Amino acid sequence: MKAESRSGHPFAAAAHWNLEQSYENQPRKGNKKRRTREKQENTRLPIRTATGIVRVPNLPSVATLDEDAEPVSNDEEDEDEKDGIDPSLLSLPPAAPVTAEKLLPLRERVIIAKEELANIATLINEDPEENVGLLKRLKEISDDAAVQIRILAIGTMLAVYKDLIPGYRIRALSEGEMRAKVTKEVRKVRGFEQALVSGYSGFVKLLGGLARGLYSLL
């Protein structure tokens, strides 16, 4: 009966055909984000119109880029390593620790250094053998970043070593001499002499480095 009605009534068949066409033209229900992405992908290439005007492709929105962004995988990190890029170089290095002394103004640091240098020089002058270890502290102060403090330390070292250096020759002991059994008093004197030789040797190297630096400026 339906077939006859379609063949016998042309208007009914045409109406049925219009319904099918309208159904096909009806937009499908789907993911709105997917349709937006497809539309953006279709308009990425430039299009030249009949008038010769090139239409600029639409760029995806920031929200769409955020949704499409994927986390970096281990494979991509491996590719960076193959390309000679060290991933550790991309990260910031840890900050150097800042001491309370470095936070002080330079003027206060210079005053503190003067007091410490004067105290060290006094202790070494009173009992050189007991306080010979303070020579290392003098060397540490002479390595300060502030030029004013370095100059004060070098001047103190010069005065201290001038008073400490004895009238006889001091040399570094050999391994056999250091292993030899000696009295307590001799061991104490040798310890003082070796510390003095080591400290004075470092002081001479320091002066040599300063002299070479000044010579290069001439």
PDB file of C-alpha atoms in Angstrom:
ATOM      1  CA  MET A   1       0.000   0.000   0.000  1.00  0.00           C
ATOM      2  CA  LYS A   2       2.840   2.368   0.782  1.00  0.00           C
ATOM      3  CA  ALA A   3       4.543   1.622  -2.536  1.00  0.00           C
ATOM      4  CA  GLU A   4       1.339   2.345  -4.425  1.00  0.00           C
ATOM      5  CA  SER A   5       0.779   5.575  -2.578  1.00  0.00           C
ATOM      6  CA  ARG A   6       4.279   6.752  -3.464  1.00  0.00           C
ATOM      7  CA  SER A   7       3.912   5.830  -7.159  1.00  0.00           C
ATOM      8  CA  GLY A   8       0.348   7.033  -7.395  1.00  0.00           C
ATOM      9  CA  HIS A   9       0.888  10.371  -5.713  1.00  0.00           C
ATOM     10  CA  PRO A  10       3.930  12.283  -6.953  1.00  0.00           C
ATOM     11  CA  PHE A  11       3.535  15.015  -4.335  1.00  0.00           C
ATOM     12  CA  ALA A  12       3.740  12.460  -1.539  1.00  0.00           C
ATOM     13  CA  ALA A  13       6.962  11.047  -2.979  1.00  0.00           C
ATOM     14  CA  ALA A  14       8.451  14.523  -3.277  1.00  0.00           C
ATOM     15  CA  ALA A  15       7.527  15.324   0.288  1.00  0.00           C
ATOM     16  CA  HIS A  16       9.176  12.105   1.464  1.00  0.00           C
ATOM     17  CA  TRP A  17      12.322  12.979  -0.493  1.00  0.00           C
ATOM     18  CA  ASN A  18      12.439  16.440   1.098  1.00  0.00           C
ATOM     19  CA  LEU A  19      12.239  14.886   4.566  1.00  0.00           C
ATOM     20  CA  GLU A  20      15.186  12.618   3.801  1.00  0.00           C
ATOM     21  CA  GLN A  21      17.232  15.525   2.490  1.00  0.00           C
ATOM     22  CA  SER A  22      16.433  17.663   5.534  1.00  0.00           C
ATOM     23  CA  TYR A  23      17.416  14.779   7.792  1.00  0.00           C
ATOM     24  CA  GLU A  24      20.739  14.360   6.003  1.00  0.00           C
ATOM     25  CA  ASN A  25      21.420  18.074   6.192  1.00  0.00           C
ATOM     26  CA  GLN A  26      20.615  18.143   9.884  1.00  0.00           C
ATOM     27  CA  PRO A  27      23.819  18.569  11.974  1.00  0.00           C
ATOM     28  CA  ARG A  28      24.870  15.453  13.800  1.00  0.00           C
ATOM     29  CA  LYS A  29      25.141  15.466  17.565  1.00  0.00           C
ATOM     30  CA  GLY A  30      28.702  14.991  18.667  1.00  0.00           C
ATOM     31  CA  ASN A  31      31.553  16.431  20.562  1.00  0.00           C
ATOM     32  CA  LYS A  32      31.498  20.186  20.169  1.00  0.00           C
ATOM     33  CA  LYS A  33      35.225  20.403  20.832  1.00  0.00           C
ATOM     34  CA  ARG A  34      35.890  17.908  18.007  1.00  0.00           C
ATOM     35  CA  ARG A  35      33.854  19.944  15.517  1.00  0.00           C
ATOM     36  CA  THR A  36      35.672  23.105  16.578  1.00  0.00           C
ATOM     37  CA  ARG A  37      39.029  21.396  16.114  1.00  0.00           C
ATOM     38  CA  GLU A  38      38.086  20.094  12.643  1.00  0.00           C
ATOM     39  CA  LYS A  39      36.900  23.531  11.590  1.00  0.00           C
ATOM     40  CA  GLN A  40      40.153  25.088  12.719  1.00  0.00           C
ATOM     41  CA  GLU A  41      42.203  22.436  10.944  1.00  0.00           C
ATOM     42  CA  ASN A  42      40.306  23.049   7.685  1.00  0.00           C
ATOM     43  CA  THR A  43      41.109  26.765   7.776  1.00  0.00           C
ATOM     44  CA  ARG A  44      44.794  26.524   8.613  1.00  0.00           C
ATOM     45  CA  LEU A  45      46.001  26.628   4.985  1.00  0.00           C
ATOM     46  CA  PRO A  46      45.868  30.025   3.207  1.00  0.00           C
ATOM     47  CA  ILE A  47      43.179  30.293   0.534  1.00  0.00           C
ATOM     48  CA  ARG A  48      43.409  32.620  -2.477  1.00  0.00           C
ATOM     49  CA  THR A  49      40.035  33.920  -3.519  1.00  0.00           C
ATOM     50  CA  ALA A  50      38.898  34.850  -7.028  1.00  0.00           C
ATOM     51  CA  THR A  51      39.835  38.468  -6.397  1.00  0.00           C
ATOM     52  CA  GLY A  52      43.406  37.508  -5.528  1.00  0.00           C
ATOM     53  CA  ILE A  53      43.078  38.148  -1.815  1.00  0.00           C
ATOM     54  CA  VAL A  54      44.743  35.569   0.416  1.00  0.00           C
ATOM     55  CA  ARG A  55      42.642  34.700   3.424  1.00  0.00           C
ATOM     56  CA  VAL A  56      44.655  34.320   6.620  1.00  0.00           C
ATOM     57  CA  PRO A  57      43.894  31.002   8.343  1.00  0.00           C
ATOM     58  CA  ASN A  58      42.184  31.112  11.694  1.00  0.00           C
ATOM     59  CA  LEU A  59      44.445  30.288  14.603  1.00  0.00           C
ATOM     60  CA  PRO A  60      43.254  27.944  17.342  1.00  0.00           C
ATOM     61  CA  SER A  61      42.268  29.586  20.582  1.00  0.00           C
ATOM     62  CA  VAL A  62      44.367  29.350  23.725  1.00  0.00           C
ATOM     63  CA  ALA A  63      41.768  27.167  25.420  1.00  0.00           C
ATOM     64  CA  THR A  64      41.878  24.687  22.529  1.00  0.00           C
ATOM     65  CA  LEU A  65      45.674  24.570  22.668  1.00  0.00           C
ATOM     66  CA  ASP A  66      45.574  23.890  26.392  1.00  0.00           C
ATOM     67  CA  GLU A  67      43.146  21.024  25.877  1.00  0.00           C
ATOM     68  CA  ASP A  68      45.211  19.536  23.051  1.00  0.00           C
ATOM     69  CA  ALA A  69      48.515  19.889  24.927  1.00  0.00           C
ATOM     70  CA  GLU A  70      50.114  16.620  25.915  1.00  0.00           C
ATOM     71  CA  PRO A  71      52.643  16.064  28.674  1.00  0.00           C
ATOM     72  CA  VAL A  72      56.258  15.569  27.672  1.00  0.00           C
ATOM     73  CA  SER A  73      57.040  11.889  27.470  1.00  0.00           C
ATOM     74  CA  ASN A  74      60.262  10.116  28.302  1.00  0.00           C
ATOM     75  CA  ASP A  75      60.805   9.486  24.597  1.00  0.00           C
ATOM     76  CA  GLU A  76      61.036  13.224  23.951  1.00  0.00           C
ATOM     77  CA  GLU A  77      63.561  13.578  26.777  1.00  0.00           C
ATOM     78  CA  ASP A  78      65.590  10.764  25.220  1.00  0.00           C
ATOM     79  CA  GLU A  79      65.527  12.619  21.898  1.00  0.00           C
ATOM     80  CA  ASP A  80      66.923  15.710  23.624  1.00  0.00           C
ATOM     81  CA  GLU A  81      69.756  13.625  25.025  1.00  0.00           C
ATOM     82  CA  LYS A  82      70.454  12.199  21.552  1.00  0.00           C
ATOM     83  CA  ASP A  83      70.598  15.730  20.151  1.00  0.00           C
ATOM     84  CA  GLY A  84      73.304  16.590  22.685  1.00  0.00           C
ATOM     85  CA  ILE A  85      71.041  18.586  25.001  1.00  0.00           C
ATOM     86  CA  ASP A  86      71.532  17.855  28.661  1.00  0.00           C
ATOM     87  CA  PRO A  87      68.131  18.157  30.405  1.00  0.00           C
ATOM     88  CA  SER A  88      69.888  19.152  33.616  1.00  0.00           C
ATOM     89  CA  LEU A  89      71.203  22.289  31.904  1.00  0.00           C
ATOM     90  CA  LEU A  90      67.651  23.483  31.309  1.00  0.00           C
ATOM     91  CA  SER A  91      66.974  23.698  35.037  1.00  0.00           C
ATOM     92  CA  LEU A  92      68.200  26.544  37.202  1.00  0.00           C
ATOM     93  CA  PRO A  93      71.224  25.819  39.375  1.00  0.00           C
ATOM     94  CA  PRO A  94      70.706  25.885  43.132  1.00  0.00           C
ATOM     95  CA  ALA A  95      71.354  29.245  44.722  1.00  0.00           C
ATOM     96  CA  ALA A  96      74.572  29.599  46.706  1.00  0.00           C
ATOM     97  CA  PRO A  97      74.060  29.865  50.467  1.00  0.00           C
ATOM     98  CA  VAL A  98      74.235  33.401  51.808  1.00  0.00           C
ATOM     99  CA  THR A  99      75.877  33.776  55.206  1.00  0.00           C
ATOM    100  CA  ALA A 100      74.918  36.415  57.739  1.00  0.00           C
ATOM    101  CA  GLU A 101      78.361  37.982  57.386  1.00  0.00           C
ATOM    102  CA  LYS A 102      77.881  38.569  53.650  1.00  0.00           C
ATOM    103  CA  LEU A 103      74.615  40.371  54.320  1.00  0.00           C
ATOM    104  CA  LEU A 104      76.429  43.036  56.360  1.00  0.00           C
ATOM    105  CA  PRO A 105      77.500  46.300  54.723  1.00  0.00           C
ATOM    106  CA  LEU A 106      81.111  46.422  53.557  1.00  0.00           C
ATOM    107  CA  ARG A 107      82.046  49.033  56.151  1.00  0.00           C
ATOM    108  CA  GLU A 108      80.928  46.788  59.017  1.00  0.00           C
ATOM    109  CA  ARG A 109      82.671  43.776  57.476  1.00  0.00           C
ATOM    110  CA  VAL A 110      85.939  45.721  57.309  1.00  0.00           C
ATOM    111  CA  ILE A 111      85.640  46.686  60.989  1.00  0.00           C
ATOM    112  CA  ILE A 112      84.981  43.063  62.001  1.00  0.00           C
ATOM    113  CA  ALA A 113      87.942  41.880  59.895  1.00  0.00           C
ATOM    114  CA  LYS A 114      90.268  44.432  61.529  1.00  0.00           C
ATOM    115  CA  GLU A 115      89.328  43.235  64.999  1.00  0.00           C
ATOM    116  CA  GLU A 116      89.784  39.565  64.093  1.00  0.00           C
ATOM    117  CA  LEU A 117      93.135  40.159  62.394  1.00  0.00           C
ATOM    118  CA  ALA A 118      94.419  42.116  65.380  1.00  0.00           C
ATOM    119  CA  ASN A 119      93.316  39.330  67.727  1.00  0.00           C
ATOM    120  CA  ILE A 120      95.016  36.653  65.617  1.00  0.00           C
ATOM    121  CA  ALA A 121      98.267  38.607  65.427  1.00  0.00           C
ATOM    122  CA  THR A 122      98.270  39.104  69.201  1.00  0.00           C
ATOM    123  CA  LEU A 123      97.679  35.411  69.957  1.00  0.00           C
ATOM    124  CA  ILE A 124     100.398  34.253  67.563  1.00  0.00           C
ATOM    125  CA  ASN A 125     102.860  36.769  68.975  1.00  0.00           C
ATOM    126  CA  GLU A 126     102.180  35.682  72.565  1.00  0.00           C
ATOM    127  CA  ASP A 127     102.559  31.923  71.947  1.00  0.00           C
ATOM    128  CA  PRO A 128     103.561  30.996  68.389  1.00  0.00           C
ATOM    129  CA  GLU A 129     103.807  27.245  68.978  1.00  0.00           C
ATOM    130  CA  GLU A 130     100.343  26.976  70.525  1.00  0.00           C
ATOM    131  CA  ASN A 131      98.584  29.293  68.080  1.00  0.00           C
ATOM    132  CA  VAL A 132     100.386  28.423  64.861  1.00  0.00           C
ATOM    133  CA  GLY A 133      97.131  26.943  63.529  1.00  0.00           C
ATOM    134  CA  LEU A 134      95.741  30.485  63.222  1.00  0.00           C
ATOM    135  CA  LEU A 135      97.934  30.949  60.153  1.00  0.00           C
ATOM    136  CA  LYS A 136      95.302  29.023  58.193  1.00  0.00           C
ATOM    137  CA  ARG A 137      92.675  31.505  59.303  1.00  0.00           C
ATOM    138  CA  LEU A 138      94.825  34.352  58.028  1.00  0.00           C
ATOM    139  CA  LYS A 139      94.958  32.641  54.638  1.00  0.00           C
ATOM    140  CA  GLU A 140      91.164  32.283  54.602  1.00  0.00           C
ATOM    141  CA  ILE A 141      90.670  35.981  55.321  1.00  0.00           C
ATOM    142  CA  SER A 142      93.128  36.897  52.559  1.00  0.00           C
ATOM    143  CA  ASP A 143      90.839  35.099  50.078  1.00  0.00           C
ATOM    144  CA  ASP A 144      87.878  37.373  50.868  1.00  0.00           C
ATOM    145  CA  ALA A 145      86.020  38.888  47.928  1.00  0.00           C
ATOM    146  CA  ALA A 146      86.362  42.423  49.323  1.00  0.00           C
ATOM    147  CA  VAL A 147      89.630  44.043  48.242  1.00  0.00           C
ATOM    148  CA  GLN A 148      89.848  46.126  51.425  1.00  0.00           C
ATOM    149  CA  ILE A 149      89.732  43.015  53.610  1.00  0.00           C
ATOM    150  CA  ARG A 150      92.287  41.201  51.464  1.00  0.00           C
ATOM    151  CA  ILE A 151      94.741  44.088  51.778  1.00  0.00           C
ATOM    152  CA  LEU A 152      94.358  44.109  55.564  1.00  0.00           C
ATOM    153  CA  ALA A 153      94.913  40.340  55.744  1.00  0.00           C
ATOM    154  CA  ILE A 154      98.028  40.458  53.561  1.00  0.00           C
ATOM    155  CA  GLY A 155      99.503  43.249  55.675  1.00  0.00           C
ATOM    156  CA  THR A 156      98.841  41.256  58.854  1.00  0.00           C
ATOM    157  CA  MET A 157     100.401  38.118  57.360  1.00  0.00           C
ATOM    158  CA  LEU A 158     103.505  40.065  56.374  1.00  0.00           C
ATOM    159  CA  ALA A 159     104.001  41.375  59.923  1.00  0.00           C
ATOM    160  CA  VAL A 160     103.293  37.969  61.520  1.00  0.00           C
ATOM    161  CA  TYR A 161     105.679  35.993  59.311  1.00  0.00           C
ATOM    162  CA  LYS A 162     108.382  38.619  59.747  1.00  0.00           C
ATOM    163  CA  ASP A 163     108.282  38.052  63.505  1.00  0.00           C
ATOM    164  CA  LEU A 164     107.861  34.253  63.331  1.00  0.00           C
ATOM    165  CA  ILE A 165     110.624  33.369  60.894  1.00  0.00           C
ATOM    166  CA  PRO A 166     113.602  32.321  63.028  1.00  0.00           C
ATOM    167  CA  GLY A 167     117.256  32.974  62.368  1.00  0.00           C
ATOM    168  CA  TYR A 168     117.908  29.371  61.346  1.00  0.00           C
ATOM    169  CA  ARG A 169     116.837  27.566  58.196  1.00  0.00           C
ATOM    170  CA  ILE A 170     113.618  25.557  58.201  1.00  0.00           C
ATOM    171  CA  ARG A 171     112.892  22.850  55.644  1.00  0.00           C
ATOM    172  CA  ALA A 172     110.141  20.331  55.053  1.00  0.00           C
ATOM    173  CA  LEU A 173     110.771  16.983  56.769  1.00  0.00           C
ATOM    174  CA  SER A 174     111.086  13.769  54.809  1.00  0.00           C
ATOM    175  CA  GLU A 175     108.811  10.778  55.408  1.00  0.00           C
ATOM    176  CA  GLY A 176     111.589   8.969  57.253  1.00  0.00           C
ATOM    177  CA  GLU A 177     112.174  11.913  59.571  1.00  0.00           C
ATOM    178  CA  MET A 178     108.471  12.202  60.320  1.00  0.00           C
ATOM    179  CA  ARG A 179     108.257   8.484  61.212  1.00  0.00           C
ATOM    180  CA  ALA A 180     111.319   8.642  63.442  1.00  0.00           C
ATOM    181  CA  LYS A 181     110.745   8.504  67.180  1.00  0.00           C
ATOM    182  CA  VAL A 182     111.586  11.753  68.933  1.00  0.00           C
ATOM    183  CA  THR A 183     110.832  13.347  72.261  1.00  0.00           C
ATOM    184  CA  LYS A 184     107.645  15.267  72.932  1.00  0.00           C
ATOM    185  CA  GLU A 185     109.459  18.596  72.905  1.00  0.00           C
ATOM    186  CA  VAL A 186     111.142  17.860  69.564  1.00  0.00           C
ATOM    187  CA  ARG A 187     107.818  16.725  68.062  1.00  0.00           C
ATOM    188  CA  LYS A 188     106.204  19.970  69.177  1.00  0.00           C
ATOM    189  CA  VAL A 189     108.971  22.077  67.658  1.00  0.00           C
ATOM    190  CA  ARG A 190     108.819  20.110  64.409  1.00  0.00           C
ATOM    191  CA  GLY A 191     105.042  20.535  64.215  1.00  0.00           C
ATOM    192  CA  PHE A 192     105.428  24.275  64.618  1.00  0.00           C
ATOM    193  CA  GLU A 193     108.162  24.459  62.004  1.00  0.00           C
ATOM    194  CA  GLN A 194     106.192  22.433  59.438  1.00  0.00           C
ATOM    195  CA  ALA A 195     103.086  24.564  59.949  1.00  0.00           C
ATOM    196  CA  LEU A 196     105.209  27.683  59.576  1.00  0.00           C
ATOM    197  CA  VAL A 197     106.819  26.389  56.372  1.00  0.00           C
ATOM    198  CA  SER A 198     103.446  25.449  54.888  1.00  0.00           C
ATOM    199  CA  GLY A 199     101.850  28.783  55.766  1.00  0.00           C
ATOM    200  CA  TYR A 200     104.768  30.861  54.600  1.00  0.00           C
ATOM    201  CA  SER A 201     104.961  28.929  51.330  1.00  0.00           C
ATOM    202  CA  GLY A 202     101.306  29.736  50.656  1.00  0.00           C
ATOM    203  CA  PHE A 203     101.940  33.384  51.508  1.00  0.00           C
ATOM    204  CA  VAL A 204     104.819  33.594  49.022  1.00  0.00           C
ATOM    205  CA  LYS A 205     102.623  32.052  46.309  1.00  0.00           C
ATOM    206  CA  LEU A 206      99.933  34.600  47.100  1.00  0.00           C
ATOM    207  CA  LEU A 207     102.386  37.473  46.705  1.00  0.00           C
ATOM    208  CA  GLY A 208     103.687  35.962  43.467  1.00  0.00           C
ATOM    209  CA  GLY A 209     100.177  35.789  42.037  1.00  0.00           C
ATOM    210  CA  LEU A 210      99.531  39.416  42.956  1.00  0.00           C
ATOM    211  CA  ALA A 211     102.817  40.481  41.389  1.00  0.00           C
ATOM    212  CA  ARG A 212     101.993  38.695  38.120  1.00  0.00           C
ATOM    213  CA  GLY A 213      98.562  40.306  38.094  1.00  0.00           C
ATOM    214  CA  LEU A 214     100.037  43.778  38.549  1.00  0.00           C
ATOM    215  CA  TYR A 215     102.686  43.112  35.889  1.00  0.00           C
ATOM    216  CA  SER A 216     100.008  42.143  33.368  1.00  0.00           C
ATOM    217  CA  LEU A 217      98.358  45.544  33.866  1.00  0.00           C
ATOM    218  CA  LEU A 218     101.526  47.439  32.945  1.00  0.00           C
TER     219      LEU A 218
END
